[in-house]
């Protein structure tokens, strides 16, 4: 016998201790909706309580017996413990006061909730595809028709951007696309659902001073960053201003008559703003005021750039205006102005670079040595000085290159106890909520920290007679993971409830090295609570933005198939990403990769308060 009577009794004792813990705690967590809610609550509490016991050896023994392991029983934990004890011959009168969903019941509960929140699944694809819309898609009915045909089930509108007029136009464009496709007989899908995110207390970089912009003319490079070719453009004395895009450029110059002296093969040399010598070679004469040229290497140009030829000198006549460029690398300093009305400026001889930030109260608990991340971690710094009107940072990364700070980019303060000073629902959220309640099929609450954020939202929805509206809790903070158990139980009180793993901000909050464990723990807890999950941020990002997927993101997308929905962000190649994701979700088998279901990396806080008094110690 692989398991002795002594070991079997130890397992019975674990069962007794876990059920005792749960019974002492459930009074704190009433669930109003239904017996299903009670089943999910009790199973979640069992799963979390069991994490305090090392059952890895038990799992090995159970597999030797051909029995289900506890690691595979997240959705029906208590049921599995009871079955295992019986199989081991433990005669015990099991507690009947706790709800014990069986595997089939757990599956039905999850399926019912996922359908209520995200829509009914098809036999071919159980995970829904959610696509983020942006204001540029207003009136682009053809684009949304492509999204629908390729497999989009849900649109996402981020209320941090735009206003109710833009949102209304996006919704109208979506519905027109549906009507058009049905009239053409090209689409027989159900009505596309609308998910609207409340903006939440997102800290952002404010506005900058504007000046003549610096422009980078880029020549092609290979995967190693080596130049592989040239780029063609124009020198034009009749152009309104100097412009640059990915495929070409136009340099507006002041001098007109001397352009007539140039011929094919002539060279214009110049020193760019990085003090690199560059050459424009004339390859065609288009008119008296415009010549076609070829640039040999990438160059940074500005209003002061001068092009030299033996027959004349050419000065840039007009550069576009835009936000000043603020470039940072390791060792630089950056001042964050707490007055968002101030304008950002570059460094000068007598002052360091400075940018305004929104949401001043979010910085109330910032202290020296706290970390600060900008633009999804592209820029990282550490607080050196905290003043009444500003906070000074020392930049730690990037290390070997410069990165521009940009208007509107997000700021993360993972060490600064943001939840104490900033509630999840902002004044703007409360103003946006009536529109969302009238037009959306589900509402997302951003930067959830605790169950209190959900209670506040439920109260506001009740006041708007919108209690029917399903709610998605976006898990993107460290606090949210530590309190996820209580957040999920509170979510069971909504008519429909789901969780979004918002990996962008979450990676900054917990650290990139812990992101994998964090998202796995969220999956596990949601599975134990029978709550649908949306897999978000960075899915097929290279394909969406550049048109070519990476191997790693294909694996990532396939792994996301264990979720009930997968979200794609904005980009030039969204249709291609929808099409590929639809193929992955339809044809690929569920991911075989399973991690240990019990992890204490993010212990659940505040659930059990009676451990020391347990009679089963």
Coordinates of C-alpha atoms in Angstrom, one line a residue:
X1 CA 0.0 0.0 0.0
X2 CA 1.5 3.3 -1.0
X3 CA -0.2 5.4 1.6
X4 CA -0.2 4.2 5.2
X5 CA -3.1 4.5 7.6
X6 CA -1.2 7.1 9.4
X7 CA -0.8 9.2 6.3
X8 CA -4.4 8.7 5.4
X9 CA -5.4 10.0 8.8
X10 CA -3.2 13.1 8.2
X11 CA -5.2 13.8 5.1
X12 CA -8.4 13.5 7.0
X13 CA -7.0 15.9 9.5
X14 CA -6.2 18.4 6.7
X15 CA -9.8 18.1 5.5
X16 CA -11.1 18.7 9.0
X17 CA -8.9 21.7 9.5
X18 CA -9.8 23.2 6.1
X19 CA -13.5 22.8 6.5
X20 CA -13.3 24.2 10.1
X21 CA -11.5 27.3 8.7
X22 CA -14.1 27.8 6.0
X23 CA -17.0 27.5 8.4
X24 CA -15.5 30.1 10.6
X25 CA -15.1 32.5 7.7
X26 CA -18.1 32.2 5.5
X27 CA -20.3 34.4 7.6
X28 CA -18.0 37.3 6.6
X29 CA -18.7 36.7 2.9
X30 CA -22.4 36.4 2.2
X31 CA -23.3 35.7 -1.4
X32 CA -26.6 37.1 -2.5
X33 CA -27.2 35.7 -5.9
X34 CA -27.9 31.9 -5.9
X35 CA -26.8 28.5 -4.7
X36 CA -24.2 28.7 -7.5
X37 CA -22.7 31.7 -5.8
X38 CA -22.5 29.8 -2.5
X39 CA -20.9 26.8 -4.2
X40 CA -18.3 29.0 -5.9
X41 CA -17.5 30.8 -2.6
X42 CA -17.1 27.6 -0.6
X43 CA -14.9 26.0 -3.3
X44 CA -12.7 29.1 -3.6
X45 CA -12.2 29.2 0.2
X46 CA -11.4 25.5 0.2
X47 CA -8.8 26.0 -2.6
X48 CA -7.1 28.9 -0.9
X49 CA -7.1 27.2 2.5
X50 CA -5.6 24.1 1.0
X51 CA -2.7 26.2 -0.3
X52 CA -1.3 26.4 3.2
X53 CA -0.7 22.6 3.2
X54 CA 2.1 21.0 1.2
X55 CA 0.2 18.4 -0.9
X56 CA 2.8 17.8 -3.6
X57 CA 3.7 14.4 -2.1
X58 CA 0.0 13.6 -1.9
X59 CA -0.5 14.4 -5.6
X60 CA 2.3 11.9 -6.4
X61 CA 0.7 9.2 -4.3
X62 CA -2.8 9.8 -5.8
X63 CA -1.4 9.5 -9.3
X64 CA 0.1 6.2 -8.4
X65 CA -3.3 5.1 -7.3
X66 CA -4.8 6.4 -10.5
X67 CA -6.8 9.0 -8.6
X68 CA -7.3 12.7 -9.5
X69 CA -4.6 14.9 -8.0
X70 CA -5.5 18.0 -6.0
X71 CA -3.5 20.1 -8.5
X72 CA -6.1 19.2 -11.1
X73 CA -9.1 19.9 -8.8
X74 CA -9.2 23.7 -8.6
X75 CA -12.9 23.9 -9.7
X76 CA -14.0 21.1 -7.4
X77 CA -11.5 21.0 -4.6
X78 CA -13.7 19.9 -1.6
X79 CA -15.5 17.3 -3.8
X80 CA -12.2 15.8 -4.7
X81 CA -10.9 15.6 -1.2
X82 CA -14.0 13.8 0.0
X83 CA -13.8 11.3 -3.0
X84 CA -10.1 10.6 -2.3
X85 CA -10.7 10.0 1.4
X86 CA -13.5 7.5 0.6
X87 CA -11.2 5.8 -2.0
X88 CA -8.6 5.4 0.7
X89 CA -11.1 3.8 3.0
X90 CA -11.5 6.6 5.5
X91 CA -14.9 6.2 7.1
X92 CA -15.9 9.7 8.2
X93 CA -19.1 11.6 8.4
X94 CA -18.4 14.5 6.1
X95 CA -19.6 18.0 6.8
X96 CA -22.8 18.7 5.0
X97 CA -23.1 22.4 5.7
X98 CA -20.6 23.3 2.9
X99 CA -21.6 23.4 -0.8
X100 CA -19.6 20.9 -2.8
X101 CA -19.8 21.3 -6.6
X102 CA -18.9 18.2 -8.6
X103 CA -16.7 18.5 -11.7
X104 CA -19.7 18.6 -14.0
X105 CA -21.5 21.1 -11.8
X106 CA -18.4 23.3 -11.7
X107 CA -18.1 23.2 -15.5
X108 CA -21.7 24.1 -15.9
X109 CA -21.4 27.0 -13.5
X110 CA -18.4 28.5 -15.3
X111 CA -20.1 28.0 -18.7
X112 CA -23.2 29.7 -17.6
X113 CA -21.3 32.7 -16.2
X114 CA -19.1 33.0 -19.3
X115 CA -22.2 33.0 -21.5
X116 CA -24.0 35.5 -19.4
X117 CA -21.0 37.9 -19.4
X118 CA -19.3 37.3 -22.8
X119 CA -22.0 35.6 -24.9
X120 CA -22.7 32.0 -25.9
X121 CA -19.7 29.9 -27.2
X122 CA -19.7 28.0 -30.4
X123 CA -18.6 24.3 -30.7
X124 CA -15.6 25.4 -32.8
X125 CA -14.2 28.1 -30.5
X126 CA -15.0 28.5 -26.8
X127 CA -12.8 31.5 -26.2
X128 CA -14.1 34.9 -27.4
X129 CA -12.1 37.4 -29.3
X130 CA -12.2 41.0 -28.0
X131 CA -10.8 43.8 -30.1
X132 CA -10.0 47.3 -28.9
X133 CA -11.4 50.1 -31.1
X134 CA -10.0 53.6 -31.4
X135 CA -11.3 57.0 -32.6
X136 CA -9.7 56.6 -36.0
X137 CA -12.2 53.8 -36.7
X138 CA -15.2 56.1 -36.5
X139 CA -17.1 55.8 -39.8
X140 CA -14.8 53.0 -41.1
X141 CA -17.5 50.5 -41.5
X142 CA -15.5 48.4 -43.9
X143 CA -12.8 47.9 -41.3
X144 CA -15.3 46.7 -38.7
X145 CA -16.8 44.4 -41.3
X146 CA -13.4 42.8 -41.7
X147 CA -13.1 42.4 -37.9
X148 CA -16.5 40.7 -37.7
X149 CA -15.9 38.3 -40.7
X150 CA -12.5 37.3 -39.3
X151 CA -13.9 36.4 -35.9
X152 CA -14.4 39.4 -33.6
X153 CA -17.0 38.7 -30.9
X154 CA -16.6 41.7 -28.6
X155 CA -15.5 45.3 -29.1
X156 CA -13.7 47.2 -26.4
X157 CA -14.0 50.9 -26.0
X158 CA -11.5 52.4 -23.5
X159 CA -13.2 55.4 -21.8
X160 CA -9.8 56.8 -20.8
X161 CA -9.8 58.1 -24.4
X162 CA -12.3 60.1 -26.4
X163 CA -15.8 61.2 -25.2
X164 CA -19.4 60.1 -25.4
X165 CA -19.9 61.5 -28.9
X166 CA -16.9 59.4 -30.3
X167 CA -18.1 56.3 -28.4
X168 CA -21.6 56.7 -29.8
X169 CA -20.2 57.0 -33.3
X170 CA -18.1 53.9 -32.8
X171 CA -21.1 51.9 -31.7
X172 CA -23.2 53.1 -34.6
X173 CA -20.4 52.1 -37.0
X174 CA -20.3 48.7 -35.5
X175 CA -24.0 48.2 -35.8
X176 CA -23.9 49.4 -39.4
X177 CA -21.2 46.9 -40.2
X178 CA -23.4 44.1 -38.8
X179 CA -26.3 45.2 -40.9
X180 CA -24.2 45.4 -44.1
X181 CA -22.7 41.9 -43.6
X182 CA -26.1 40.3 -43.0
X183 CA -27.5 42.0 -46.1
X184 CA -24.6 40.6 -48.1
X185 CA -25.1 37.1 -46.5
X186 CA -21.5 37.2 -45.3
X187 CA -22.1 37.0 -41.6
X188 CA -24.6 35.1 -39.5
X189 CA -23.0 35.7 -36.1
X190 CA -24.8 36.9 -33.1
X191 CA -24.8 40.6 -32.2
X192 CA -21.3 41.7 -31.3
X193 CA -21.1 42.6 -27.6
X194 CA -19.8 46.0 -26.4
X195 CA -17.3 46.2 -23.5
X196 CA -16.5 49.6 -22.1
X197 CA -13.6 50.2 -19.7
X198 CA -13.8 52.9 -17.1
X199 CA -10.6 54.9 -17.3
X200 CA -9.8 54.6 -13.6
X201 CA -7.1 56.4 -11.7
X202 CA -4.4 56.1 -14.4
X203 CA -1.5 58.5 -13.9
X204 CA -0.4 60.0 -17.2
X205 CA 2.3 62.4 -18.4
X206 CA 0.7 65.8 -19.2
X207 CA 1.2 68.2 -22.1
X208 CA 4.6 69.6 -23.3
X209 CA 5.8 72.9 -24.7
X210 CA 5.7 72.9 -28.5
X211 CA 8.5 73.8 -30.9
X212 CA 9.9 72.9 -34.2
X213 CA 10.3 69.2 -34.2
X214 CA 13.4 67.1 -34.9
X215 CA 12.8 64.5 -37.5
X216 CA 14.6 61.1 -38.0
X217 CA 14.9 59.9 -41.6
X218 CA 15.4 56.1 -41.3
X219 CA 17.2 53.9 -43.8
X220 CA 16.4 50.1 -43.7
X221 CA 18.2 47.9 -41.2
X222 CA 18.4 44.1 -40.7
X223 CA 17.6 42.2 -37.6
X224 CA 21.1 43.1 -36.2
X225 CA 20.6 46.8 -36.7
X226 CA 22.9 47.1 -39.7
X227 CA 22.0 49.3 -42.6
X228 CA 20.9 47.4 -45.6
X229 CA 19.9 50.0 -48.0
X230 CA 19.0 53.6 -48.7
X231 CA 15.8 55.7 -48.6
X232 CA 14.5 58.0 -51.3
X233 CA 12.9 61.4 -50.8
X234 CA 12.7 64.9 -52.2
X235 CA 14.3 68.3 -51.7
X236 CA 11.6 70.8 -52.6
X237 CA 11.6 74.6 -52.4
X238 CA 7.8 74.6 -53.0
X239 CA 6.8 72.3 -50.2
X240 CA 4.9 73.7 -47.2
X241 CA 7.1 72.0 -44.6
X242 CA 9.6 69.3 -44.1
X243 CA 7.9 65.9 -43.6
X244 CA 9.1 62.3 -42.9
X245 CA 7.3 59.0 -43.0
X246 CA 8.4 55.4 -43.0
X247 CA 8.9 55.2 -46.8
X248 CA 10.0 58.7 -47.9
X249 CA 10.8 62.2 -46.9
X250 CA 10.5 65.8 -48.2
X251 CA 12.9 68.5 -47.2
X252 CA 11.5 72.0 -47.7
X253 CA 14.4 74.4 -48.5
X254 CA 14.5 78.2 -48.8
X255 CA 16.7 78.4 -51.9
X256 CA 14.9 78.0 -55.2
X257 CA 17.1 79.2 -58.0
X258 CA 20.1 77.3 -57.1
X259 CA 18.2 74.0 -57.3
X260 CA 18.2 74.5 -61.0
X261 CA 22.0 74.1 -61.0
X262 CA 21.9 70.6 -59.7
X263 CA 22.1 67.5 -61.9
X264 CA 21.8 63.8 -61.5
X265 CA 24.7 62.4 -59.5
X266 CA 25.4 65.5 -57.5
X267 CA 25.8 65.2 -53.8
X268 CA 24.5 67.3 -50.9
X269 CA 26.5 66.7 -47.7
X270 CA 25.4 67.6 -44.2
X271 CA 26.1 67.0 -40.6
X272 CA 23.0 65.6 -38.8
X273 CA 22.1 66.5 -35.2
X274 CA 24.0 63.5 -33.9
X275 CA 27.1 65.0 -35.5
X276 CA 27.2 62.3 -38.1
X277 CA 28.2 63.1 -41.7
X278 CA 25.5 62.2 -44.2
X279 CA 25.0 62.5 -48.0
X280 CA 22.0 63.1 -50.2
X281 CA 22.6 62.0 -53.8
X282 CA 20.5 63.5 -56.6
X283 CA 18.8 60.7 -58.6
X284 CA 16.3 62.7 -60.6
X285 CA 15.3 66.2 -61.6
X286 CA 11.5 66.5 -61.3
X287 CA 11.1 70.3 -61.8
X288 CA 12.9 73.6 -61.3
X289 CA 11.8 73.5 -57.7
X290 CA 12.0 69.8 -56.8
X291 CA 14.7 67.1 -57.0
X292 CA 14.6 63.5 -56.0
X293 CA 17.4 62.3 -53.7
X294 CA 18.7 59.2 -52.0
X295 CA 19.9 59.2 -48.4
X296 CA 22.8 56.9 -47.5
X297 CA 22.3 56.4 -43.7
X298 CA 19.7 57.3 -41.0
X299 CA 19.9 61.0 -40.1
X300 CA 18.4 63.2 -37.4
X301 CA 17.5 66.7 -38.9
X302 CA 16.2 69.9 -37.6
X303 CA 15.7 73.6 -38.5
X304 CA 19.5 74.2 -38.1
X305 CA 20.5 71.4 -40.5
X306 CA 22.4 72.8 -43.6
X307 CA 22.9 70.9 -46.9
X308 CA 26.2 71.8 -48.7
X309 CA 26.9 71.6 -52.5
X310 CA 29.8 73.1 -54.4
X311 CA 27.3 75.3 -56.2
X312 CA 25.3 76.4 -53.2
X313 CA 24.1 76.0 -49.6
X314 CA 20.6 74.9 -48.8
X315 CA 18.7 75.8 -45.5
X316 CA 15.6 74.1 -44.2
X317 CA 12.7 76.5 -44.6
X318 CA 10.0 75.0 -42.4
X319 CA 9.8 72.2 -39.9
X320 CA 6.6 70.9 -38.3
X321 CA 5.7 72.0 -34.8
X322 CA 5.1 69.5 -32.1
X323 CA 5.9 68.6 -28.5
X324 CA 9.4 69.3 -27.5
X325 CA 11.6 66.2 -27.5
X326 CA 12.7 65.0 -24.0
X327 CA 15.2 62.1 -24.4
X328 CA 16.4 60.1 -21.4
X329 CA 18.9 57.5 -20.6
X330 CA 20.5 56.0 -17.5
X331 CA 22.0 58.7 -15.2
X332 CA 19.7 61.5 -16.4
X333 CA 17.4 63.4 -14.1
X334 CA 13.7 64.0 -14.6
X335 CA 11.4 66.3 -12.6
X336 CA 7.7 65.3 -12.3
X337 CA 5.6 68.4 -11.8
X338 CA 2.5 67.8 -9.6
X339 CA 0.7 70.7 -11.3
X340 CA -0.6 69.2 -14.5
X341 CA -1.1 72.6 -16.0
X342 CA 2.6 73.1 -16.3
X343 CA 4.1 72.3 -19.6
X344 CA 6.9 69.7 -20.1
X345 CA 10.3 71.0 -21.2
X346 CA 13.7 69.5 -22.2
X347 CA 16.8 69.9 -20.1
X348 CA 18.9 73.1 -20.4
X349 CA 22.0 74.5 -18.9
X350 CA 20.2 75.7 -15.7
X351 CA 17.4 73.1 -15.2
X352 CA 16.8 69.4 -15.5
X353 CA 14.1 68.1 -17.9
X354 CA 10.6 68.3 -16.4
X355 CA 7.1 66.9 -17.3
X356 CA 3.7 67.4 -15.6
X357 CA 1.7 64.4 -14.3
X358 CA -2.0 63.9 -13.8
X359 CA -3.7 62.8 -10.5
X360 CA -1.6 64.7 -8.0
X361 CA -3.1 62.8 -5.0
X362 CA -1.6 59.6 -6.3
X363 CA 1.8 60.9 -5.2
X364 CA 0.8 61.6 -1.6
X365 CA 2.7 58.5 -0.3
X366 CA 5.7 58.7 -2.6
X367 CA 9.0 58.5 -0.7
X368 CA 12.7 58.6 -1.7
X369 CA 13.9 55.3 -3.2
X370 CA 10.4 54.4 -4.5
X371 CA 10.5 53.1 -8.1
X372 CA 8.7 55.0 -10.9
X373 CA 8.0 53.5 -14.3
X374 CA 6.9 55.5 -17.4
X375 CA 5.3 54.2 -20.7
X376 CA 4.9 50.5 -19.7
X377 CA 8.4 50.4 -18.2
X378 CA 10.3 51.8 -21.2
X379 CA 11.7 54.3 -18.8
X380 CA 12.5 53.4 -15.1
X381 CA 13.6 55.7 -12.4
X382 CA 14.0 56.0 -8.7
X383 CA 12.8 58.9 -6.5
X384 CA 15.6 61.1 -5.2
X385 CA 13.7 64.0 -3.8
X386 CA 10.1 64.7 -2.9
X387 CA 8.9 68.3 -2.8
X388 CA 5.6 70.0 -2.5
X389 CA 5.4 70.9 -6.1
X390 CA 7.5 68.2 -7.8
X391 CA 9.3 64.9 -7.5
X392 CA 12.8 64.4 -8.8
X393 CA 13.8 61.1 -10.4
X394 CA 17.2 59.5 -11.3
X395 CA 16.7 57.5 -14.5
X396 CA 17.9 53.9 -14.2
X397 CA 16.9 52.6 -17.7
X398 CA 17.2 52.5 -20.6
X399 CA 20.9 51.8 -20.3
X400 CA 22.5 51.9 -23.7
X401 CA 20.1 54.1 -25.7
X402 CA 17.8 57.1 -25.4
X403 CA 14.0 56.9 -25.1
X404 CA 11.6 59.8 -25.6
X405 CA 9.2 60.7 -22.9
X406 CA 5.8 61.2 -24.6
X407 CA 2.6 63.1 -23.7
X408 CA -0.2 60.9 -22.4
X409 CA 1.9 57.9 -21.5
X410 CA 1.2 56.1 -18.3
X411 CA 3.1 56.3 -15.0
X412 CA 3.3 53.5 -12.5
X413 CA 4.2 53.8 -8.8
X414 CA 4.4 50.1 -7.6
X415 CA 6.0 51.0 -4.2
X416 CA 3.9 54.0 -3.2
X417 CA 0.7 52.6 -1.6
X418 CA -1.5 54.1 -4.4
X419 CA -4.6 52.3 -3.0
X420 CA -4.5 54.3 0.2
X421 CA -4.9 57.7 -1.6
X422 CA -6.7 56.9 -4.8
X423 CA -10.1 55.0 -5.2
X424 CA -10.7 52.9 -8.2
X425 CA -13.6 55.1 -9.3
X426 CA -12.7 58.6 -10.3
X427 CA -14.9 61.6 -10.8
X428 CA -14.6 61.1 -14.6
X429 CA -15.6 57.5 -14.2
X430 CA -18.8 58.5 -12.4
X431 CA -19.6 60.9 -15.2
X432 CA -19.0 58.3 -17.9
X433 CA -21.0 55.6 -16.1
X434 CA -24.5 56.7 -17.2
X435 CA -23.5 56.5 -20.9
X436 CA -21.9 53.1 -20.3
X437 CA -25.0 51.8 -18.5
X438 CA -27.1 52.8 -21.5
X439 CA -25.0 51.5 -24.3
X440 CA -22.6 48.7 -23.1
X441 CA -23.1 45.0 -22.5
X442 CA -20.5 44.9 -19.8
X443 CA -18.4 47.5 -17.9
X444 CA -14.8 47.2 -16.8
X445 CA -13.5 48.7 -13.6
X446 CA -9.8 49.6 -13.8
X447 CA -7.1 49.4 -11.1
X448 CA -9.2 47.4 -8.6
X449 CA -7.5 47.2 -5.2
X450 CA -10.0 45.6 -2.9
X451 CA -13.7 44.4 -2.7
X452 CA -14.7 47.9 -1.6
X453 CA -14.1 49.2 -5.1
X454 CA -16.6 46.6 -6.4
X455 CA -19.1 47.5 -3.7
X456 CA -18.9 51.2 -4.7
X457 CA -19.5 50.3 -8.4
X458 CA -22.4 48.1 -7.5
X459 CA -24.0 50.9 -5.5
X460 CA -23.6 53.3 -8.5
X461 CA -25.1 50.8 -10.9
X462 CA -28.1 50.3 -8.6
X463 CA -28.6 54.1 -8.6
X464 CA -28.7 54.0 -12.4
X465 CA -31.1 51.0 -12.5
X466 CA -28.3 49.1 -14.2
X467 CA -27.7 46.2 -11.8
X468 CA -28.1 43.8 -14.7
X469 CA -24.9 45.0 -16.3
X470 CA -22.1 42.5 -16.0
X471 CA -18.8 43.8 -14.5
X472 CA -15.2 43.0 -15.4
X473 CA -12.6 43.6 -12.7
X474 CA -9.3 44.5 -14.3
X475 CA -6.5 42.9 -12.2
X476 CA -3.5 45.1 -12.7
X477 CA -2.1 46.0 -9.3
X478 CA -0.2 44.1 -6.6
X479 CA -2.9 44.9 -4.1
X480 CA -5.5 43.3 -6.4
X481 CA -3.7 40.0 -6.5
X482 CA -3.2 39.8 -2.7
X483 CA -6.9 40.6 -2.2
X484 CA -8.1 38.6 -5.2
X485 CA -9.9 36.0 -3.1
X486 CA -12.1 38.6 -1.5
X487 CA -12.5 40.5 -4.8
X488 CA -13.8 37.3 -6.5
X489 CA -16.3 36.6 -3.7
X490 CA -17.6 40.1 -3.9
X491 CA -17.9 39.7 -7.7
X492 CA -20.3 36.7 -7.1
X493 CA -22.8 39.3 -5.9
X494 CA -23.1 40.8 -9.4
X495 CA -25.6 39.5 -12.0
X496 CA -22.5 38.8 -14.2
X497 CA -18.9 39.0 -13.3
X498 CA -15.5 38.3 -14.9
X499 CA -11.8 39.1 -14.5
X500 CA -9.4 40.7 -17.0
X501 CA -5.7 39.9 -16.5
X502 CA -4.4 43.3 -17.6
X503 CA -0.7 42.3 -18.1
X504 CA 0.6 45.7 -19.1
X505 CA 0.3 47.5 -15.7
X506 CA 0.4 44.2 -13.8
X507 CA 4.0 43.4 -15.1
X508 CA 5.2 46.8 -13.8
X509 CA 3.4 46.3 -10.5
X510 CA 4.7 42.8 -9.7
X511 CA 7.9 42.8 -11.7
X512 CA 8.4 41.1 -15.1
X513 CA 10.1 38.2 -13.4
X514 CA 7.0 37.4 -11.4
X515 CA 4.4 38.1 -14.1
X516 CA 4.1 34.5 -15.2
X517 CA 3.4 33.3 -11.6
X518 CA 1.0 36.2 -11.0
X519 CA -1.1 35.5 -14.1
X520 CA -1.1 31.8 -13.3
X521 CA -2.3 32.4 -9.8
X522 CA -5.1 34.6 -11.1
X523 CA -6.1 31.8 -13.5
X524 CA -6.1 29.3 -10.6
X525 CA -8.2 31.4 -8.3
X526 CA -10.7 32.3 -11.0
X527 CA -11.0 28.6 -11.9
X528 CA -11.7 27.8 -8.2
X529 CA -14.4 30.5 -8.1
X530 CA -15.8 29.5 -11.5
X531 CA -15.4 33.0 -12.9
X532 CA -14.6 33.7 -16.5
X533 CA -11.2 35.2 -17.4
X534 CA -10.2 37.7 -20.2
X535 CA -6.5 37.4 -21.3
X536 CA -5.3 40.8 -22.2
X537 CA -2.4 43.1 -23.2
X538 CA 0.4 42.2 -25.6
X539 CA -1.4 39.4 -27.4
X540 CA 0.0 39.0 -30.9
X541 CA 1.4 42.6 -30.5
X542 CA 4.2 42.3 -33.1
X543 CA 1.7 41.0 -35.7
X544 CA -0.9 43.7 -34.8
X545 CA 1.6 46.5 -35.0
X546 CA 4.2 45.3 -37.5
X547 CA 2.5 42.6 -39.5
X548 CA 4.8 39.8 -38.5
X549 CA 4.2 37.6 -35.4
X550 CA 7.0 36.4 -33.2
X551 CA 7.3 32.7 -32.2
X552 CA 6.9 33.6 -28.5
X553 CA 3.7 35.5 -29.0
X554 CA 2.1 32.6 -31.0
X555 CA 2.8 30.4 -27.9
X556 CA 1.5 33.1 -25.7
X557 CA -1.7 33.3 -27.7
X558 CA -2.2 29.5 -27.6
X559 CA -1.6 29.6 -23.8
X560 CA -4.3 32.2 -23.5
X561 CA -6.8 29.7 -25.0
X562 CA -7.4 28.5 -21.4
X563 CA -9.2 31.9 -20.9
X564 CA -12.8 32.6 -21.8
X565 CA -11.8 35.6 -24.0
X566 CA -8.6 37.0 -25.5
X567 CA -8.2 40.8 -26.1
X568 CA -6.3 42.3 -29.0
X569 CA -5.1 45.9 -28.8
X570 CA -5.0 48.5 -31.6
X571 CA -2.6 48.4 -34.5
X572 CA -2.3 48.5 -38.3
X573 CA -2.7 44.8 -38.8
X574 CA -5.6 44.0 -36.4
X575 CA -7.6 42.1 -39.0
X576 CA -4.7 39.7 -39.6
X577 CA -4.3 39.2 -35.8
X578 CA -8.0 38.4 -35.5
X579 CA -7.8 35.9 -38.3
X580 CA -4.7 34.2 -36.8
X581 CA -6.1 34.1 -33.3
X582 CA -9.4 32.7 -34.6
X583 CA -7.3 29.9 -36.3
X584 CA -5.3 29.2 -33.1
X585 CA -8.4 29.1 -30.9
X586 CA -10.3 26.9 -33.4
X587 CA -7.6 24.4 -34.5
X588 CA -5.2 24.2 -31.6
X589 CA -5.6 21.8 -28.7
X590 CA -5.9 23.3 -25.2
X591 CA -2.5 24.2 -23.9
X592 CA -0.8 21.2 -22.3
X593 CA 1.3 23.4 -20.1
X594 CA 0.1 23.3 -16.5
X595 CA 1.9 24.8 -13.5
X596 CA 1.5 23.9 -9.9
X597 CA -1.9 25.1 -8.8
X598 CA -0.7 25.9 -5.2
X599 CA 1.6 28.9 -4.9
X600 CA 2.2 31.3 -2.0
X601 CA 3.9 34.0 -4.1
X602 CA 0.9 36.2 -3.6
X603 CA -0.8 35.0 -0.4
X604 CA -4.5 35.9 0.0
X605 CA -5.0 38.5 2.7
X606 CA -7.9 38.9 5.1
X607 CA -9.8 35.7 4.3
X608 CA -9.2 33.5 7.4
X609 CA -8.8 35.0 10.8
X610 CA -9.2 31.9 13.0
X611 CA -6.1 29.9 12.2
X612 CA -4.6 29.9 15.7
X613 CA -7.9 28.7 17.3
X614 CA -8.3 25.7 15.1
X615 CA -8.8 22.4 17.0
X616 CA -7.0 20.6 14.2
X617 CA -3.5 22.1 14.7

